[in-house]
PDB file of C-alpha atoms and ligand atoms in Angstrom:
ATOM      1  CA  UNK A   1       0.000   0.000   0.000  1.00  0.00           C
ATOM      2  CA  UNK A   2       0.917   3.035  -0.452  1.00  0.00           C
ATOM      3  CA  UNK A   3       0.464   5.274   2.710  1.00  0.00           C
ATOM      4  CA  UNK A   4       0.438   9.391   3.427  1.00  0.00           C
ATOM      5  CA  UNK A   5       1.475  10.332   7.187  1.00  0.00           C
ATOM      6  CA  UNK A   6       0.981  13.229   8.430  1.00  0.00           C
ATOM      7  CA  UNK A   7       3.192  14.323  11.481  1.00  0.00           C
ATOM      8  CA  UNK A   8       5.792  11.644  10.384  1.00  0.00           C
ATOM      9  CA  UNK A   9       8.230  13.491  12.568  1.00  0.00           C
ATOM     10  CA  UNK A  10       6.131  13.380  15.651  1.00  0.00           C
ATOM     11  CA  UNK A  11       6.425  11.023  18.599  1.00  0.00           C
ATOM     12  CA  UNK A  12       3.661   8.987  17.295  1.00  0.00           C
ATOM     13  CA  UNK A  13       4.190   9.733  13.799  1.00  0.00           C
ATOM     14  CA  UNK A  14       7.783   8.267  13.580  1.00  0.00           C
ATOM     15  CA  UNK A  15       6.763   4.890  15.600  1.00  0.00           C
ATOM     16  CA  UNK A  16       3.752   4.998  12.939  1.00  0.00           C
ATOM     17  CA  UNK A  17       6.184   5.431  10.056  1.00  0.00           C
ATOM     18  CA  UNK A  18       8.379   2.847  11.185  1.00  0.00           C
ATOM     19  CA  UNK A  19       5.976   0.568  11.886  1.00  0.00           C
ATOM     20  CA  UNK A  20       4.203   0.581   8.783  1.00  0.00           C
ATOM     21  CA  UNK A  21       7.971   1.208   6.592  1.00  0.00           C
ATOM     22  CA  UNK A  22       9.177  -2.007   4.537  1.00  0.00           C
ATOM     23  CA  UNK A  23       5.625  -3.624   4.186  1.00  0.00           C
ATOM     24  CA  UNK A  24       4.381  -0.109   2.666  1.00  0.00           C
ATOM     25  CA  UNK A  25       5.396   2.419   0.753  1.00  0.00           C
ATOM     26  CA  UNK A  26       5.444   5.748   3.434  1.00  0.00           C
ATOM     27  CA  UNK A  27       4.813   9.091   2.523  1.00  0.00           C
ATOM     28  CA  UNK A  28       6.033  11.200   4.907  1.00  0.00           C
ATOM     29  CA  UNK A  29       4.617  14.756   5.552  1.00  0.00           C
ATOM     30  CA  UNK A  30       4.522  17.344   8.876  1.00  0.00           C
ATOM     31  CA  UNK A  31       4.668  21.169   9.237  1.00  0.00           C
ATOM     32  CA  UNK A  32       8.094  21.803   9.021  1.00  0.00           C
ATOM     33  CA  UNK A  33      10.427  19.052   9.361  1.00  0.00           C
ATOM     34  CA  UNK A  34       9.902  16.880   5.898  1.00  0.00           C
ATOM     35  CA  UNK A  35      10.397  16.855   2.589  1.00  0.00           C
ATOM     36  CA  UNK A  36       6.767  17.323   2.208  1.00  0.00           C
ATOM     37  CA  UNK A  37       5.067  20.015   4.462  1.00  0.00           C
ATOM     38  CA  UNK A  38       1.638  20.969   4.968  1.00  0.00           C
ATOM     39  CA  UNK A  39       0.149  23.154   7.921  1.00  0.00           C
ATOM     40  CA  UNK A  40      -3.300  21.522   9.109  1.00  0.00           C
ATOM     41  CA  UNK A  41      -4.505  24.746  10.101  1.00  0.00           C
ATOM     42  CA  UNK A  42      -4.515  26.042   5.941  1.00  0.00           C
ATOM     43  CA  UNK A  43      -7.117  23.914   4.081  1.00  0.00           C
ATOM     44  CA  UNK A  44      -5.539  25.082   1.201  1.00  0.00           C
ATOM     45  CA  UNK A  45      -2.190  23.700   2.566  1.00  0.00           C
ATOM     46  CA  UNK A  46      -4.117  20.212   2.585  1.00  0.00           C
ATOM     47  CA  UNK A  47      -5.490  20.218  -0.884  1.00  0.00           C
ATOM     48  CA  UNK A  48      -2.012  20.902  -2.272  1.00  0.00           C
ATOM     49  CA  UNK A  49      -0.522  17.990  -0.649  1.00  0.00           C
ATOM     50  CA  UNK A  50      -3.108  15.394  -1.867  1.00  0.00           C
ATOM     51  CA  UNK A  51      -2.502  17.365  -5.512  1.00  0.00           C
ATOM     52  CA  UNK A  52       1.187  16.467  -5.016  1.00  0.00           C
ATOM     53  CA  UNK A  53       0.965  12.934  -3.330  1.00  0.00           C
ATOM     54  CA  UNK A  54      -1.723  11.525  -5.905  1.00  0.00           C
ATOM     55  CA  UNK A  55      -3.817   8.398  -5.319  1.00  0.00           C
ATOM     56  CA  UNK A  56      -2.996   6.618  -2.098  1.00  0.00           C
ATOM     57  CA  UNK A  57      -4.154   3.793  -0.190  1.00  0.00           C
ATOM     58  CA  UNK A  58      -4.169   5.467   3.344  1.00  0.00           C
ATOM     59  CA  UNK A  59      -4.206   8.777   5.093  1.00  0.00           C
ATOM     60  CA  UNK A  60      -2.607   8.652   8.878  1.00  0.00           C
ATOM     61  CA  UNK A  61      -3.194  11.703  10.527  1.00  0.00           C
ATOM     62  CA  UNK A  62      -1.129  12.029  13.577  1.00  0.00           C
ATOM     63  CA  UNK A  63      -0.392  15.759  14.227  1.00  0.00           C
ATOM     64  CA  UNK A  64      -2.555  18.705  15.319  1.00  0.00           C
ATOM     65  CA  UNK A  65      -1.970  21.454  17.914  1.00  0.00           C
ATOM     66  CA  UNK A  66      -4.027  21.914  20.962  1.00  0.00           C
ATOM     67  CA  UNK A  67      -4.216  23.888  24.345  1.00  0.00           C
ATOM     68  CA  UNK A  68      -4.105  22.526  27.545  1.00  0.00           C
ATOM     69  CA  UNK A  69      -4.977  24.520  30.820  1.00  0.00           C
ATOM     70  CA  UNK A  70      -7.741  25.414  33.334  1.00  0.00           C
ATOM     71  CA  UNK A  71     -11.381  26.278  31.863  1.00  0.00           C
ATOM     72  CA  UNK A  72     -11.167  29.805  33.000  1.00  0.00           C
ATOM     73  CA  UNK A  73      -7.584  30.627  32.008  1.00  0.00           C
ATOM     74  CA  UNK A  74      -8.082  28.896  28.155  1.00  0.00           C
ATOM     75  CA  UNK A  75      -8.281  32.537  26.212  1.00  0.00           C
ATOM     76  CA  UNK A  76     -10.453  32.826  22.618  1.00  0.00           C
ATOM     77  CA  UNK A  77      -7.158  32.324  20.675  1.00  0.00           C
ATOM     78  CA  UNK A  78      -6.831  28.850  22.694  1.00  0.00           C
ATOM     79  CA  UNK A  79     -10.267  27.517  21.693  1.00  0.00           C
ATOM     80  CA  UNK A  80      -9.057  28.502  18.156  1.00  0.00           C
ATOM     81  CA  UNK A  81      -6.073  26.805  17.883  1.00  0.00           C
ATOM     82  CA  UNK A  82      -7.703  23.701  18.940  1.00  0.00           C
ATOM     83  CA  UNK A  83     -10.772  23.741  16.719  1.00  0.00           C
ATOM     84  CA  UNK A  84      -8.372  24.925  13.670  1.00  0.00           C
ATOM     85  CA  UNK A  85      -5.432  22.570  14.051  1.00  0.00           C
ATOM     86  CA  UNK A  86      -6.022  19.535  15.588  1.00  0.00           C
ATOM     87  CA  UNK A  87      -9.945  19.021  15.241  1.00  0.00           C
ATOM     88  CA  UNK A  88     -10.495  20.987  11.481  1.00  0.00           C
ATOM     89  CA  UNK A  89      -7.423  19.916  10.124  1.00  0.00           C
ATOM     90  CA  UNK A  90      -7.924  16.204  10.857  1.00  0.00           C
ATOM     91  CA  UNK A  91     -11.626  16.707   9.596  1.00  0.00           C
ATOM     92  CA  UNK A  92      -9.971  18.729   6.270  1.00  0.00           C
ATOM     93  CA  UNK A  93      -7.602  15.637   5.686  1.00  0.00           C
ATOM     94  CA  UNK A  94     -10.790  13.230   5.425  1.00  0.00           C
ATOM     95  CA  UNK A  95     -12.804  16.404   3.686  1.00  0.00           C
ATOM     96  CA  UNK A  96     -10.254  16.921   0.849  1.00  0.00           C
ATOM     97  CA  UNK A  97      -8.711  13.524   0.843  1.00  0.00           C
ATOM     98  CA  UNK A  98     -11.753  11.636  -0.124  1.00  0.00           C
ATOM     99  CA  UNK A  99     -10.752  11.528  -4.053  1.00  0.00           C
ATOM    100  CA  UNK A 100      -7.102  10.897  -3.165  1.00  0.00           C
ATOM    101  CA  UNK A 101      -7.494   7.611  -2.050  1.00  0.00           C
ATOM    102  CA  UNK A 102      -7.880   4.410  -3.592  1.00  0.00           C
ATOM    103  CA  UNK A 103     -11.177   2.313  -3.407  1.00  0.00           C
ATOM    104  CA  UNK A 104     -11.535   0.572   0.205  1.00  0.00           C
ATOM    105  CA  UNK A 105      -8.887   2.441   1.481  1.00  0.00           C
ATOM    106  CA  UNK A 106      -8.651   4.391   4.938  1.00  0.00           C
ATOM    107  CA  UNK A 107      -7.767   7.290   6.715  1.00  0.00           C
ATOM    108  CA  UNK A 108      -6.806   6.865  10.344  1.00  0.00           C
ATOM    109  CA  UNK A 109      -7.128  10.037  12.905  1.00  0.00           C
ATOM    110  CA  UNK A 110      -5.580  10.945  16.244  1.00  0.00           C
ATOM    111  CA  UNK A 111      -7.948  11.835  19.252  1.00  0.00           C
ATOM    112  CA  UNK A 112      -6.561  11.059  22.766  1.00  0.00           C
ATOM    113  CA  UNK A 113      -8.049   9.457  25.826  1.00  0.00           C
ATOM    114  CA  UNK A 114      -9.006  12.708  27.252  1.00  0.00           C
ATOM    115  CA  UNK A 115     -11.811  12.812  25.049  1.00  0.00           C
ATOM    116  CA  UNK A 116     -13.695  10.182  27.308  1.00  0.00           C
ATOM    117  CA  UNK A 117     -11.217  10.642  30.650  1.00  0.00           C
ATOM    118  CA  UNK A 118     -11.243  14.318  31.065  1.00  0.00           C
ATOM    119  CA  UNK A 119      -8.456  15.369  33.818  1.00  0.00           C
ATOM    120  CA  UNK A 120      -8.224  19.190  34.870  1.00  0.00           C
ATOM    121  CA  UNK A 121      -7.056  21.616  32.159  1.00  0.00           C
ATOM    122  CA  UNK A 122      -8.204  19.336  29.523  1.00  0.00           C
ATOM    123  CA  UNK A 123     -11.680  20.809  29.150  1.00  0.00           C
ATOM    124  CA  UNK A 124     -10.020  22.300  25.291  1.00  0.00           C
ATOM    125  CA  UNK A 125      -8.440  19.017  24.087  1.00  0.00           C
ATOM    126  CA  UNK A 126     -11.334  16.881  25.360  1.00  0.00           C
ATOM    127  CA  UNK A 127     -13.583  18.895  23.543  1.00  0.00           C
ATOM    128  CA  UNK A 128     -11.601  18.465  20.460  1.00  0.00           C
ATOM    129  CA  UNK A 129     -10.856  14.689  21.068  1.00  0.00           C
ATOM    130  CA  UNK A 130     -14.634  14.128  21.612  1.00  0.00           C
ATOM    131  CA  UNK A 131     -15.303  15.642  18.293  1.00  0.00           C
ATOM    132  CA  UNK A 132     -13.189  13.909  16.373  1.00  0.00           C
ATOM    133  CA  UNK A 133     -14.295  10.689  17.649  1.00  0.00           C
ATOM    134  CA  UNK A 134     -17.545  12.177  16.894  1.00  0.00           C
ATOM    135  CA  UNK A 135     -16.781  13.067  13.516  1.00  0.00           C
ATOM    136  CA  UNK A 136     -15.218   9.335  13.033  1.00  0.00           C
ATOM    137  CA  UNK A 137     -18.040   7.412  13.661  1.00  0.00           C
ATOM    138  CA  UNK A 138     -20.349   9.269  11.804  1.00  0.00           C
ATOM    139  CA  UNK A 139     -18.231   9.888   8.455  1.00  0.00           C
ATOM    140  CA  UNK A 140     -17.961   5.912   8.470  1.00  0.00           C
ATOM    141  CA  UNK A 141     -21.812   5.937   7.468  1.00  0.00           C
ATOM    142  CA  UNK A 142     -21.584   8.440   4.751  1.00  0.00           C
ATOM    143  CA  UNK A 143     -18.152   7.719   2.794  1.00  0.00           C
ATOM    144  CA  UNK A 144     -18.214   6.375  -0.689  1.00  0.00           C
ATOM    145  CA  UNK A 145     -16.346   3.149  -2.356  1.00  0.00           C
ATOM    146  CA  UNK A 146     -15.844   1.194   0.434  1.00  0.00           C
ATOM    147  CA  UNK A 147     -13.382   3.707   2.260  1.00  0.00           C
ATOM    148  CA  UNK A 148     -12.921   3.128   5.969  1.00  0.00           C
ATOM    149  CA  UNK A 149     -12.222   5.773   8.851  1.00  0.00           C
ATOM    150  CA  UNK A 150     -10.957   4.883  12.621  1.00  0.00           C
ATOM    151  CA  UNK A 151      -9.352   6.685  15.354  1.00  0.00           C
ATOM    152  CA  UNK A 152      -6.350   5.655  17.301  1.00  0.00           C
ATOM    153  CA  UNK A 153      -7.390   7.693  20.918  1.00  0.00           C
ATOM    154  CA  UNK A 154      -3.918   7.249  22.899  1.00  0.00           C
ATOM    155  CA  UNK A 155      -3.106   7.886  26.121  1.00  0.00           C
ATOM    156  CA  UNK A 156       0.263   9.403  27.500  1.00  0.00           C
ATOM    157  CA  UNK A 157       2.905   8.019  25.254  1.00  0.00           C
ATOM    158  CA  UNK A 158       5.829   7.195  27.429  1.00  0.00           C
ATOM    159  CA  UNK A 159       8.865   8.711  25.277  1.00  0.00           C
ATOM    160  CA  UNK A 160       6.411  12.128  25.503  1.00  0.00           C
ATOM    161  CA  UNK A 161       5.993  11.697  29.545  1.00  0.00           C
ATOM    162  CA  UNK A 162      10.006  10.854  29.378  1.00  0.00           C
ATOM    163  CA  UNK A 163      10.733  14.613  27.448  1.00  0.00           C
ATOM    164  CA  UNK A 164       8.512  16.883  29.819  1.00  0.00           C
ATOM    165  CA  UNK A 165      10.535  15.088  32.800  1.00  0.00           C
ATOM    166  CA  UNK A 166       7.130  13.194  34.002  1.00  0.00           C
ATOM    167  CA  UNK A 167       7.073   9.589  35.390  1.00  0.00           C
ATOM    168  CA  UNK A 168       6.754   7.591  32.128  1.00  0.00           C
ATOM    169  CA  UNK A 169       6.259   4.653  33.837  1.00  0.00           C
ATOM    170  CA  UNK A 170       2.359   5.335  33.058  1.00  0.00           C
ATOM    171  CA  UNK A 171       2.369   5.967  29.406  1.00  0.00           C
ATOM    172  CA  UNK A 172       2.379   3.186  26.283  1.00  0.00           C
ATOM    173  CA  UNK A 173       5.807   3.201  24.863  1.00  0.00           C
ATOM    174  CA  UNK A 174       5.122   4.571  21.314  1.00  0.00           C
ATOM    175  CA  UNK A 175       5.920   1.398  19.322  1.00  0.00           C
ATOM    176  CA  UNK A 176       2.861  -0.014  21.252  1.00  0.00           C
ATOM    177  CA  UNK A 177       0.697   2.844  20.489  1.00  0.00           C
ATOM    178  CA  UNK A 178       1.703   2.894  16.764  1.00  0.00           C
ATOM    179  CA  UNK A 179       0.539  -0.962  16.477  1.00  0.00           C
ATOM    180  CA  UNK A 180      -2.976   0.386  16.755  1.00  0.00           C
ATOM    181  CA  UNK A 181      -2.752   2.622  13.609  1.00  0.00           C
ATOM    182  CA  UNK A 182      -1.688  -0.218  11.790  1.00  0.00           C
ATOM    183  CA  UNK A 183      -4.330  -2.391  12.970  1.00  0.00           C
ATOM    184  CA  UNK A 184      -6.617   0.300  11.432  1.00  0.00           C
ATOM    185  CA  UNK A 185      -4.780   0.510   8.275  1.00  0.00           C
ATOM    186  CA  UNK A 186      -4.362  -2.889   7.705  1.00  0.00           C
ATOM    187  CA  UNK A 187      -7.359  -3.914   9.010  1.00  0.00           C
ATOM    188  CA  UNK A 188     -11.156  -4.079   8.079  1.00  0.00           C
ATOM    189  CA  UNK A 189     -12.807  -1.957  10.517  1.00  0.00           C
ATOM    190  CA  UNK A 190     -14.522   1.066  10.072  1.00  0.00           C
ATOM    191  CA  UNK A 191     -16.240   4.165  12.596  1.00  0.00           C
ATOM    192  CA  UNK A 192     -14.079   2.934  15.705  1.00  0.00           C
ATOM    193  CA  UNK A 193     -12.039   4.316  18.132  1.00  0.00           C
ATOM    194  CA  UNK A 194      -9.285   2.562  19.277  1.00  0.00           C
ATOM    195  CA  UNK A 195      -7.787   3.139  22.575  1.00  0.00           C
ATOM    196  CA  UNK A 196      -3.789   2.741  23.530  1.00  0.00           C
ATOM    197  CA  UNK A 197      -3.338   3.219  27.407  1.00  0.00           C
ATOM    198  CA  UNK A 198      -0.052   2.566  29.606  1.00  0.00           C
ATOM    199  CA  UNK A 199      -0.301  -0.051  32.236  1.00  0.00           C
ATOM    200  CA  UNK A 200      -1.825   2.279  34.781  1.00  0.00           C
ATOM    201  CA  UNK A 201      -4.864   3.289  32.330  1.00  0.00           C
ATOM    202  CA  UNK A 202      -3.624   6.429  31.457  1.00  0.00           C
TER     203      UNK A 202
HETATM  204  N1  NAP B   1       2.184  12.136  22.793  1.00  0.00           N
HETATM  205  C1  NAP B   1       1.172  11.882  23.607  1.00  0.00           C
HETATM  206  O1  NAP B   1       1.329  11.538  24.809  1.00  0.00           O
HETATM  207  C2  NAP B   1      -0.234  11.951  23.056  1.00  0.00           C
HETATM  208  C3  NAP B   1      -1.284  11.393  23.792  1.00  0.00           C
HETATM  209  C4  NAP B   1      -2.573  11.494  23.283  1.00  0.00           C
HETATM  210  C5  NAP B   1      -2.816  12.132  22.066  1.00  0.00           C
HETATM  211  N2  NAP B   1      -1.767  12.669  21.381  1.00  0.00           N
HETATM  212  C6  NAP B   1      -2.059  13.328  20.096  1.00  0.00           C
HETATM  213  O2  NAP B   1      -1.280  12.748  19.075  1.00  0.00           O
HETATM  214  C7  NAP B   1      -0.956  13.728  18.085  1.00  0.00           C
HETATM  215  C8  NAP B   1       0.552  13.667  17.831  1.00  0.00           C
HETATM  216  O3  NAP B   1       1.192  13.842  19.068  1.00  0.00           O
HETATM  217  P1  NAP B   1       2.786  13.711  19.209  1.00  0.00           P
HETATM  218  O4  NAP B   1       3.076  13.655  20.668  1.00  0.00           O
HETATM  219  O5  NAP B   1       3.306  12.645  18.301  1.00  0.00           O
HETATM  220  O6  NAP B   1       3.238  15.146  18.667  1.00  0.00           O
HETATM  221  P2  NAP B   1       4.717  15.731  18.464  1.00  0.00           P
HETATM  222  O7  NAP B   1       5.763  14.762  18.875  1.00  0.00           O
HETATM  223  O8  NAP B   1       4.702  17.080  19.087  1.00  0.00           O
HETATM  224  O9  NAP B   1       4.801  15.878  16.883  1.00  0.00           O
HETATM  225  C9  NAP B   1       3.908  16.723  16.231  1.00  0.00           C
HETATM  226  C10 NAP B   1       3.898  16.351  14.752  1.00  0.00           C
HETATM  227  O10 NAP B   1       2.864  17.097  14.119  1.00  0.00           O
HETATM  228  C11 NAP B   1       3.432  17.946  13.128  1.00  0.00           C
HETATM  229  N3  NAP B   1       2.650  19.185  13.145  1.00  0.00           N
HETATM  230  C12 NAP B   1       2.566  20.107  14.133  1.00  0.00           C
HETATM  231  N4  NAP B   1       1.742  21.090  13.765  1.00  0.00           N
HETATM  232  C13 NAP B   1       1.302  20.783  12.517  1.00  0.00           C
HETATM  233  C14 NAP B   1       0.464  21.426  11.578  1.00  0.00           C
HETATM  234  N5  NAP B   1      -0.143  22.592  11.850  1.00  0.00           N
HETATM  235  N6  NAP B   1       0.266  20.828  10.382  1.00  0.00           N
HETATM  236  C15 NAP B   1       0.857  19.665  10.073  1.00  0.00           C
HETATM  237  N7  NAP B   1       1.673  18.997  10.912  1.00  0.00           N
HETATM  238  C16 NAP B   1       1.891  19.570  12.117  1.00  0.00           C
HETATM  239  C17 NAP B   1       4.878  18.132  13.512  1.00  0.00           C
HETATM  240  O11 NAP B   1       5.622  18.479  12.337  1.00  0.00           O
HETATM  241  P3  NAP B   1       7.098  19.149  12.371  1.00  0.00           P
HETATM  242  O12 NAP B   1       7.994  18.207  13.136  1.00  0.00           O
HETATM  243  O13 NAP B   1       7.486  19.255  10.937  1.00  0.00           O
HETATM  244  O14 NAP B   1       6.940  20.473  13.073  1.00  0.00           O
HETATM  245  C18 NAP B   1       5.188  16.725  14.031  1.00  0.00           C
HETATM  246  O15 NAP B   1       5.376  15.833  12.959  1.00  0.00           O
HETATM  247  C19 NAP B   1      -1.442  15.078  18.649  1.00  0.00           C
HETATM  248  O16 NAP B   1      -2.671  15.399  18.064  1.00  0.00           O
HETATM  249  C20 NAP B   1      -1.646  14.802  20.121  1.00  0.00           C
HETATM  250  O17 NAP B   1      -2.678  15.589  20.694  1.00  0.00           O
HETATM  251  C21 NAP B   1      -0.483  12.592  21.844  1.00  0.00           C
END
């Protein structure tokens, strides 16, 4: 297959890559760091990457920006961010990436546990999370020619706990995590939401 990921030089993006590299033929696309770029938050950015990429047989989203931090302190320009970035421009990649990909193929999306497991100062990304997952089960009824769309919903990725200096000993190591974007690409399944926690549930 032939496979488009976007935020290949992320955490989860680069386990994804990896994981799916040598079986598949990975495209590799982020904001700044690849040979191919594109900025979720510019629909127009989108459209020219599937112009450039052509017909493929997957779409792995795994980037997006959001804001974390108290209810009262989150400002306008927060709320923004997240509804632009991480929930729009995962929405735009399925909007504008419907003719780029092959018959029964499949675009796989990033929410995050918080969607369902809301901690304090997640009120933003939970919102967003929850929409996607939303938006995922719902697009799975109307898309055409067989195509299939899931959501990998992870929690804390150990090797992200390890760089803010946080006890990783909670989070999936991202090799695990990227097994369950595989699953969905590989797979048959279509309007789910797959979960990755650590071994404490988080
Ligand atoms: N890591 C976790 O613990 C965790 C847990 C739950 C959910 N998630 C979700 O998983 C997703 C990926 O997280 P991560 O930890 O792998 O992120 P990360 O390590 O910070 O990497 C972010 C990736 O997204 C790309 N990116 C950033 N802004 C972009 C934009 N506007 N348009 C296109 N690409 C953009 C970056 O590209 P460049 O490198 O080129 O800048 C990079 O490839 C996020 O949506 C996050 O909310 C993460």
């Amino acid at each position: 297959m032939k496979i488009l990921v976007i935020g290949a030089t992320g955490t989860i993006g680069a386990a994804v890559s990896e994981a799916l590299d040598g079986r598949h033929e990975v495209i590799r696309a982020s904001l700044s760091r690849s040979a191919l770029a594109v900025d979720l938050a510019d629909p127009e950015s989108i459209k020219r990457l599937y112009a450039s990429v052509g017909t493929v047989d997957a779409v792995v989203g795994a980037a997006g920006k959001a804001a974390f931090g108290p209810l009262l302190a989150l400002s306008d320009e927060d709320f923004a961010l997240c509804l632009t970035n991480k929930l729009m421009g995962q929405v735009n990649l399925v909007r504008f990436g419907v003719d780029a990909l092959a018959d029964r193929g499949s675009f796989t999306l990033t929410s995050g546990f918080l969607s369902r497991f809301p901690t304090p100062g997640s009120a933003a990304i939970s919102l967003v999370n929850a929409g996607l997952e939303g938006f995922v089960r719902a697009a799975a009824l109307d898309l055409p020619r067989g195509l299939r769309i899931n959501a990998v919903a992870p929690g804390w990725v150990h090797e992200t706990l390890v760089a803010l200096k946080r006890d990783p000993s909670t989070g999936a190591p991202a090799a695990r995590v990227a097994q369950a974007y595989v699953k969905s690409v590989e797979g048959g399944m279509t309007g789910q939401i797959e979960d990755v926690v650590g071994s404490q549930g988080t």
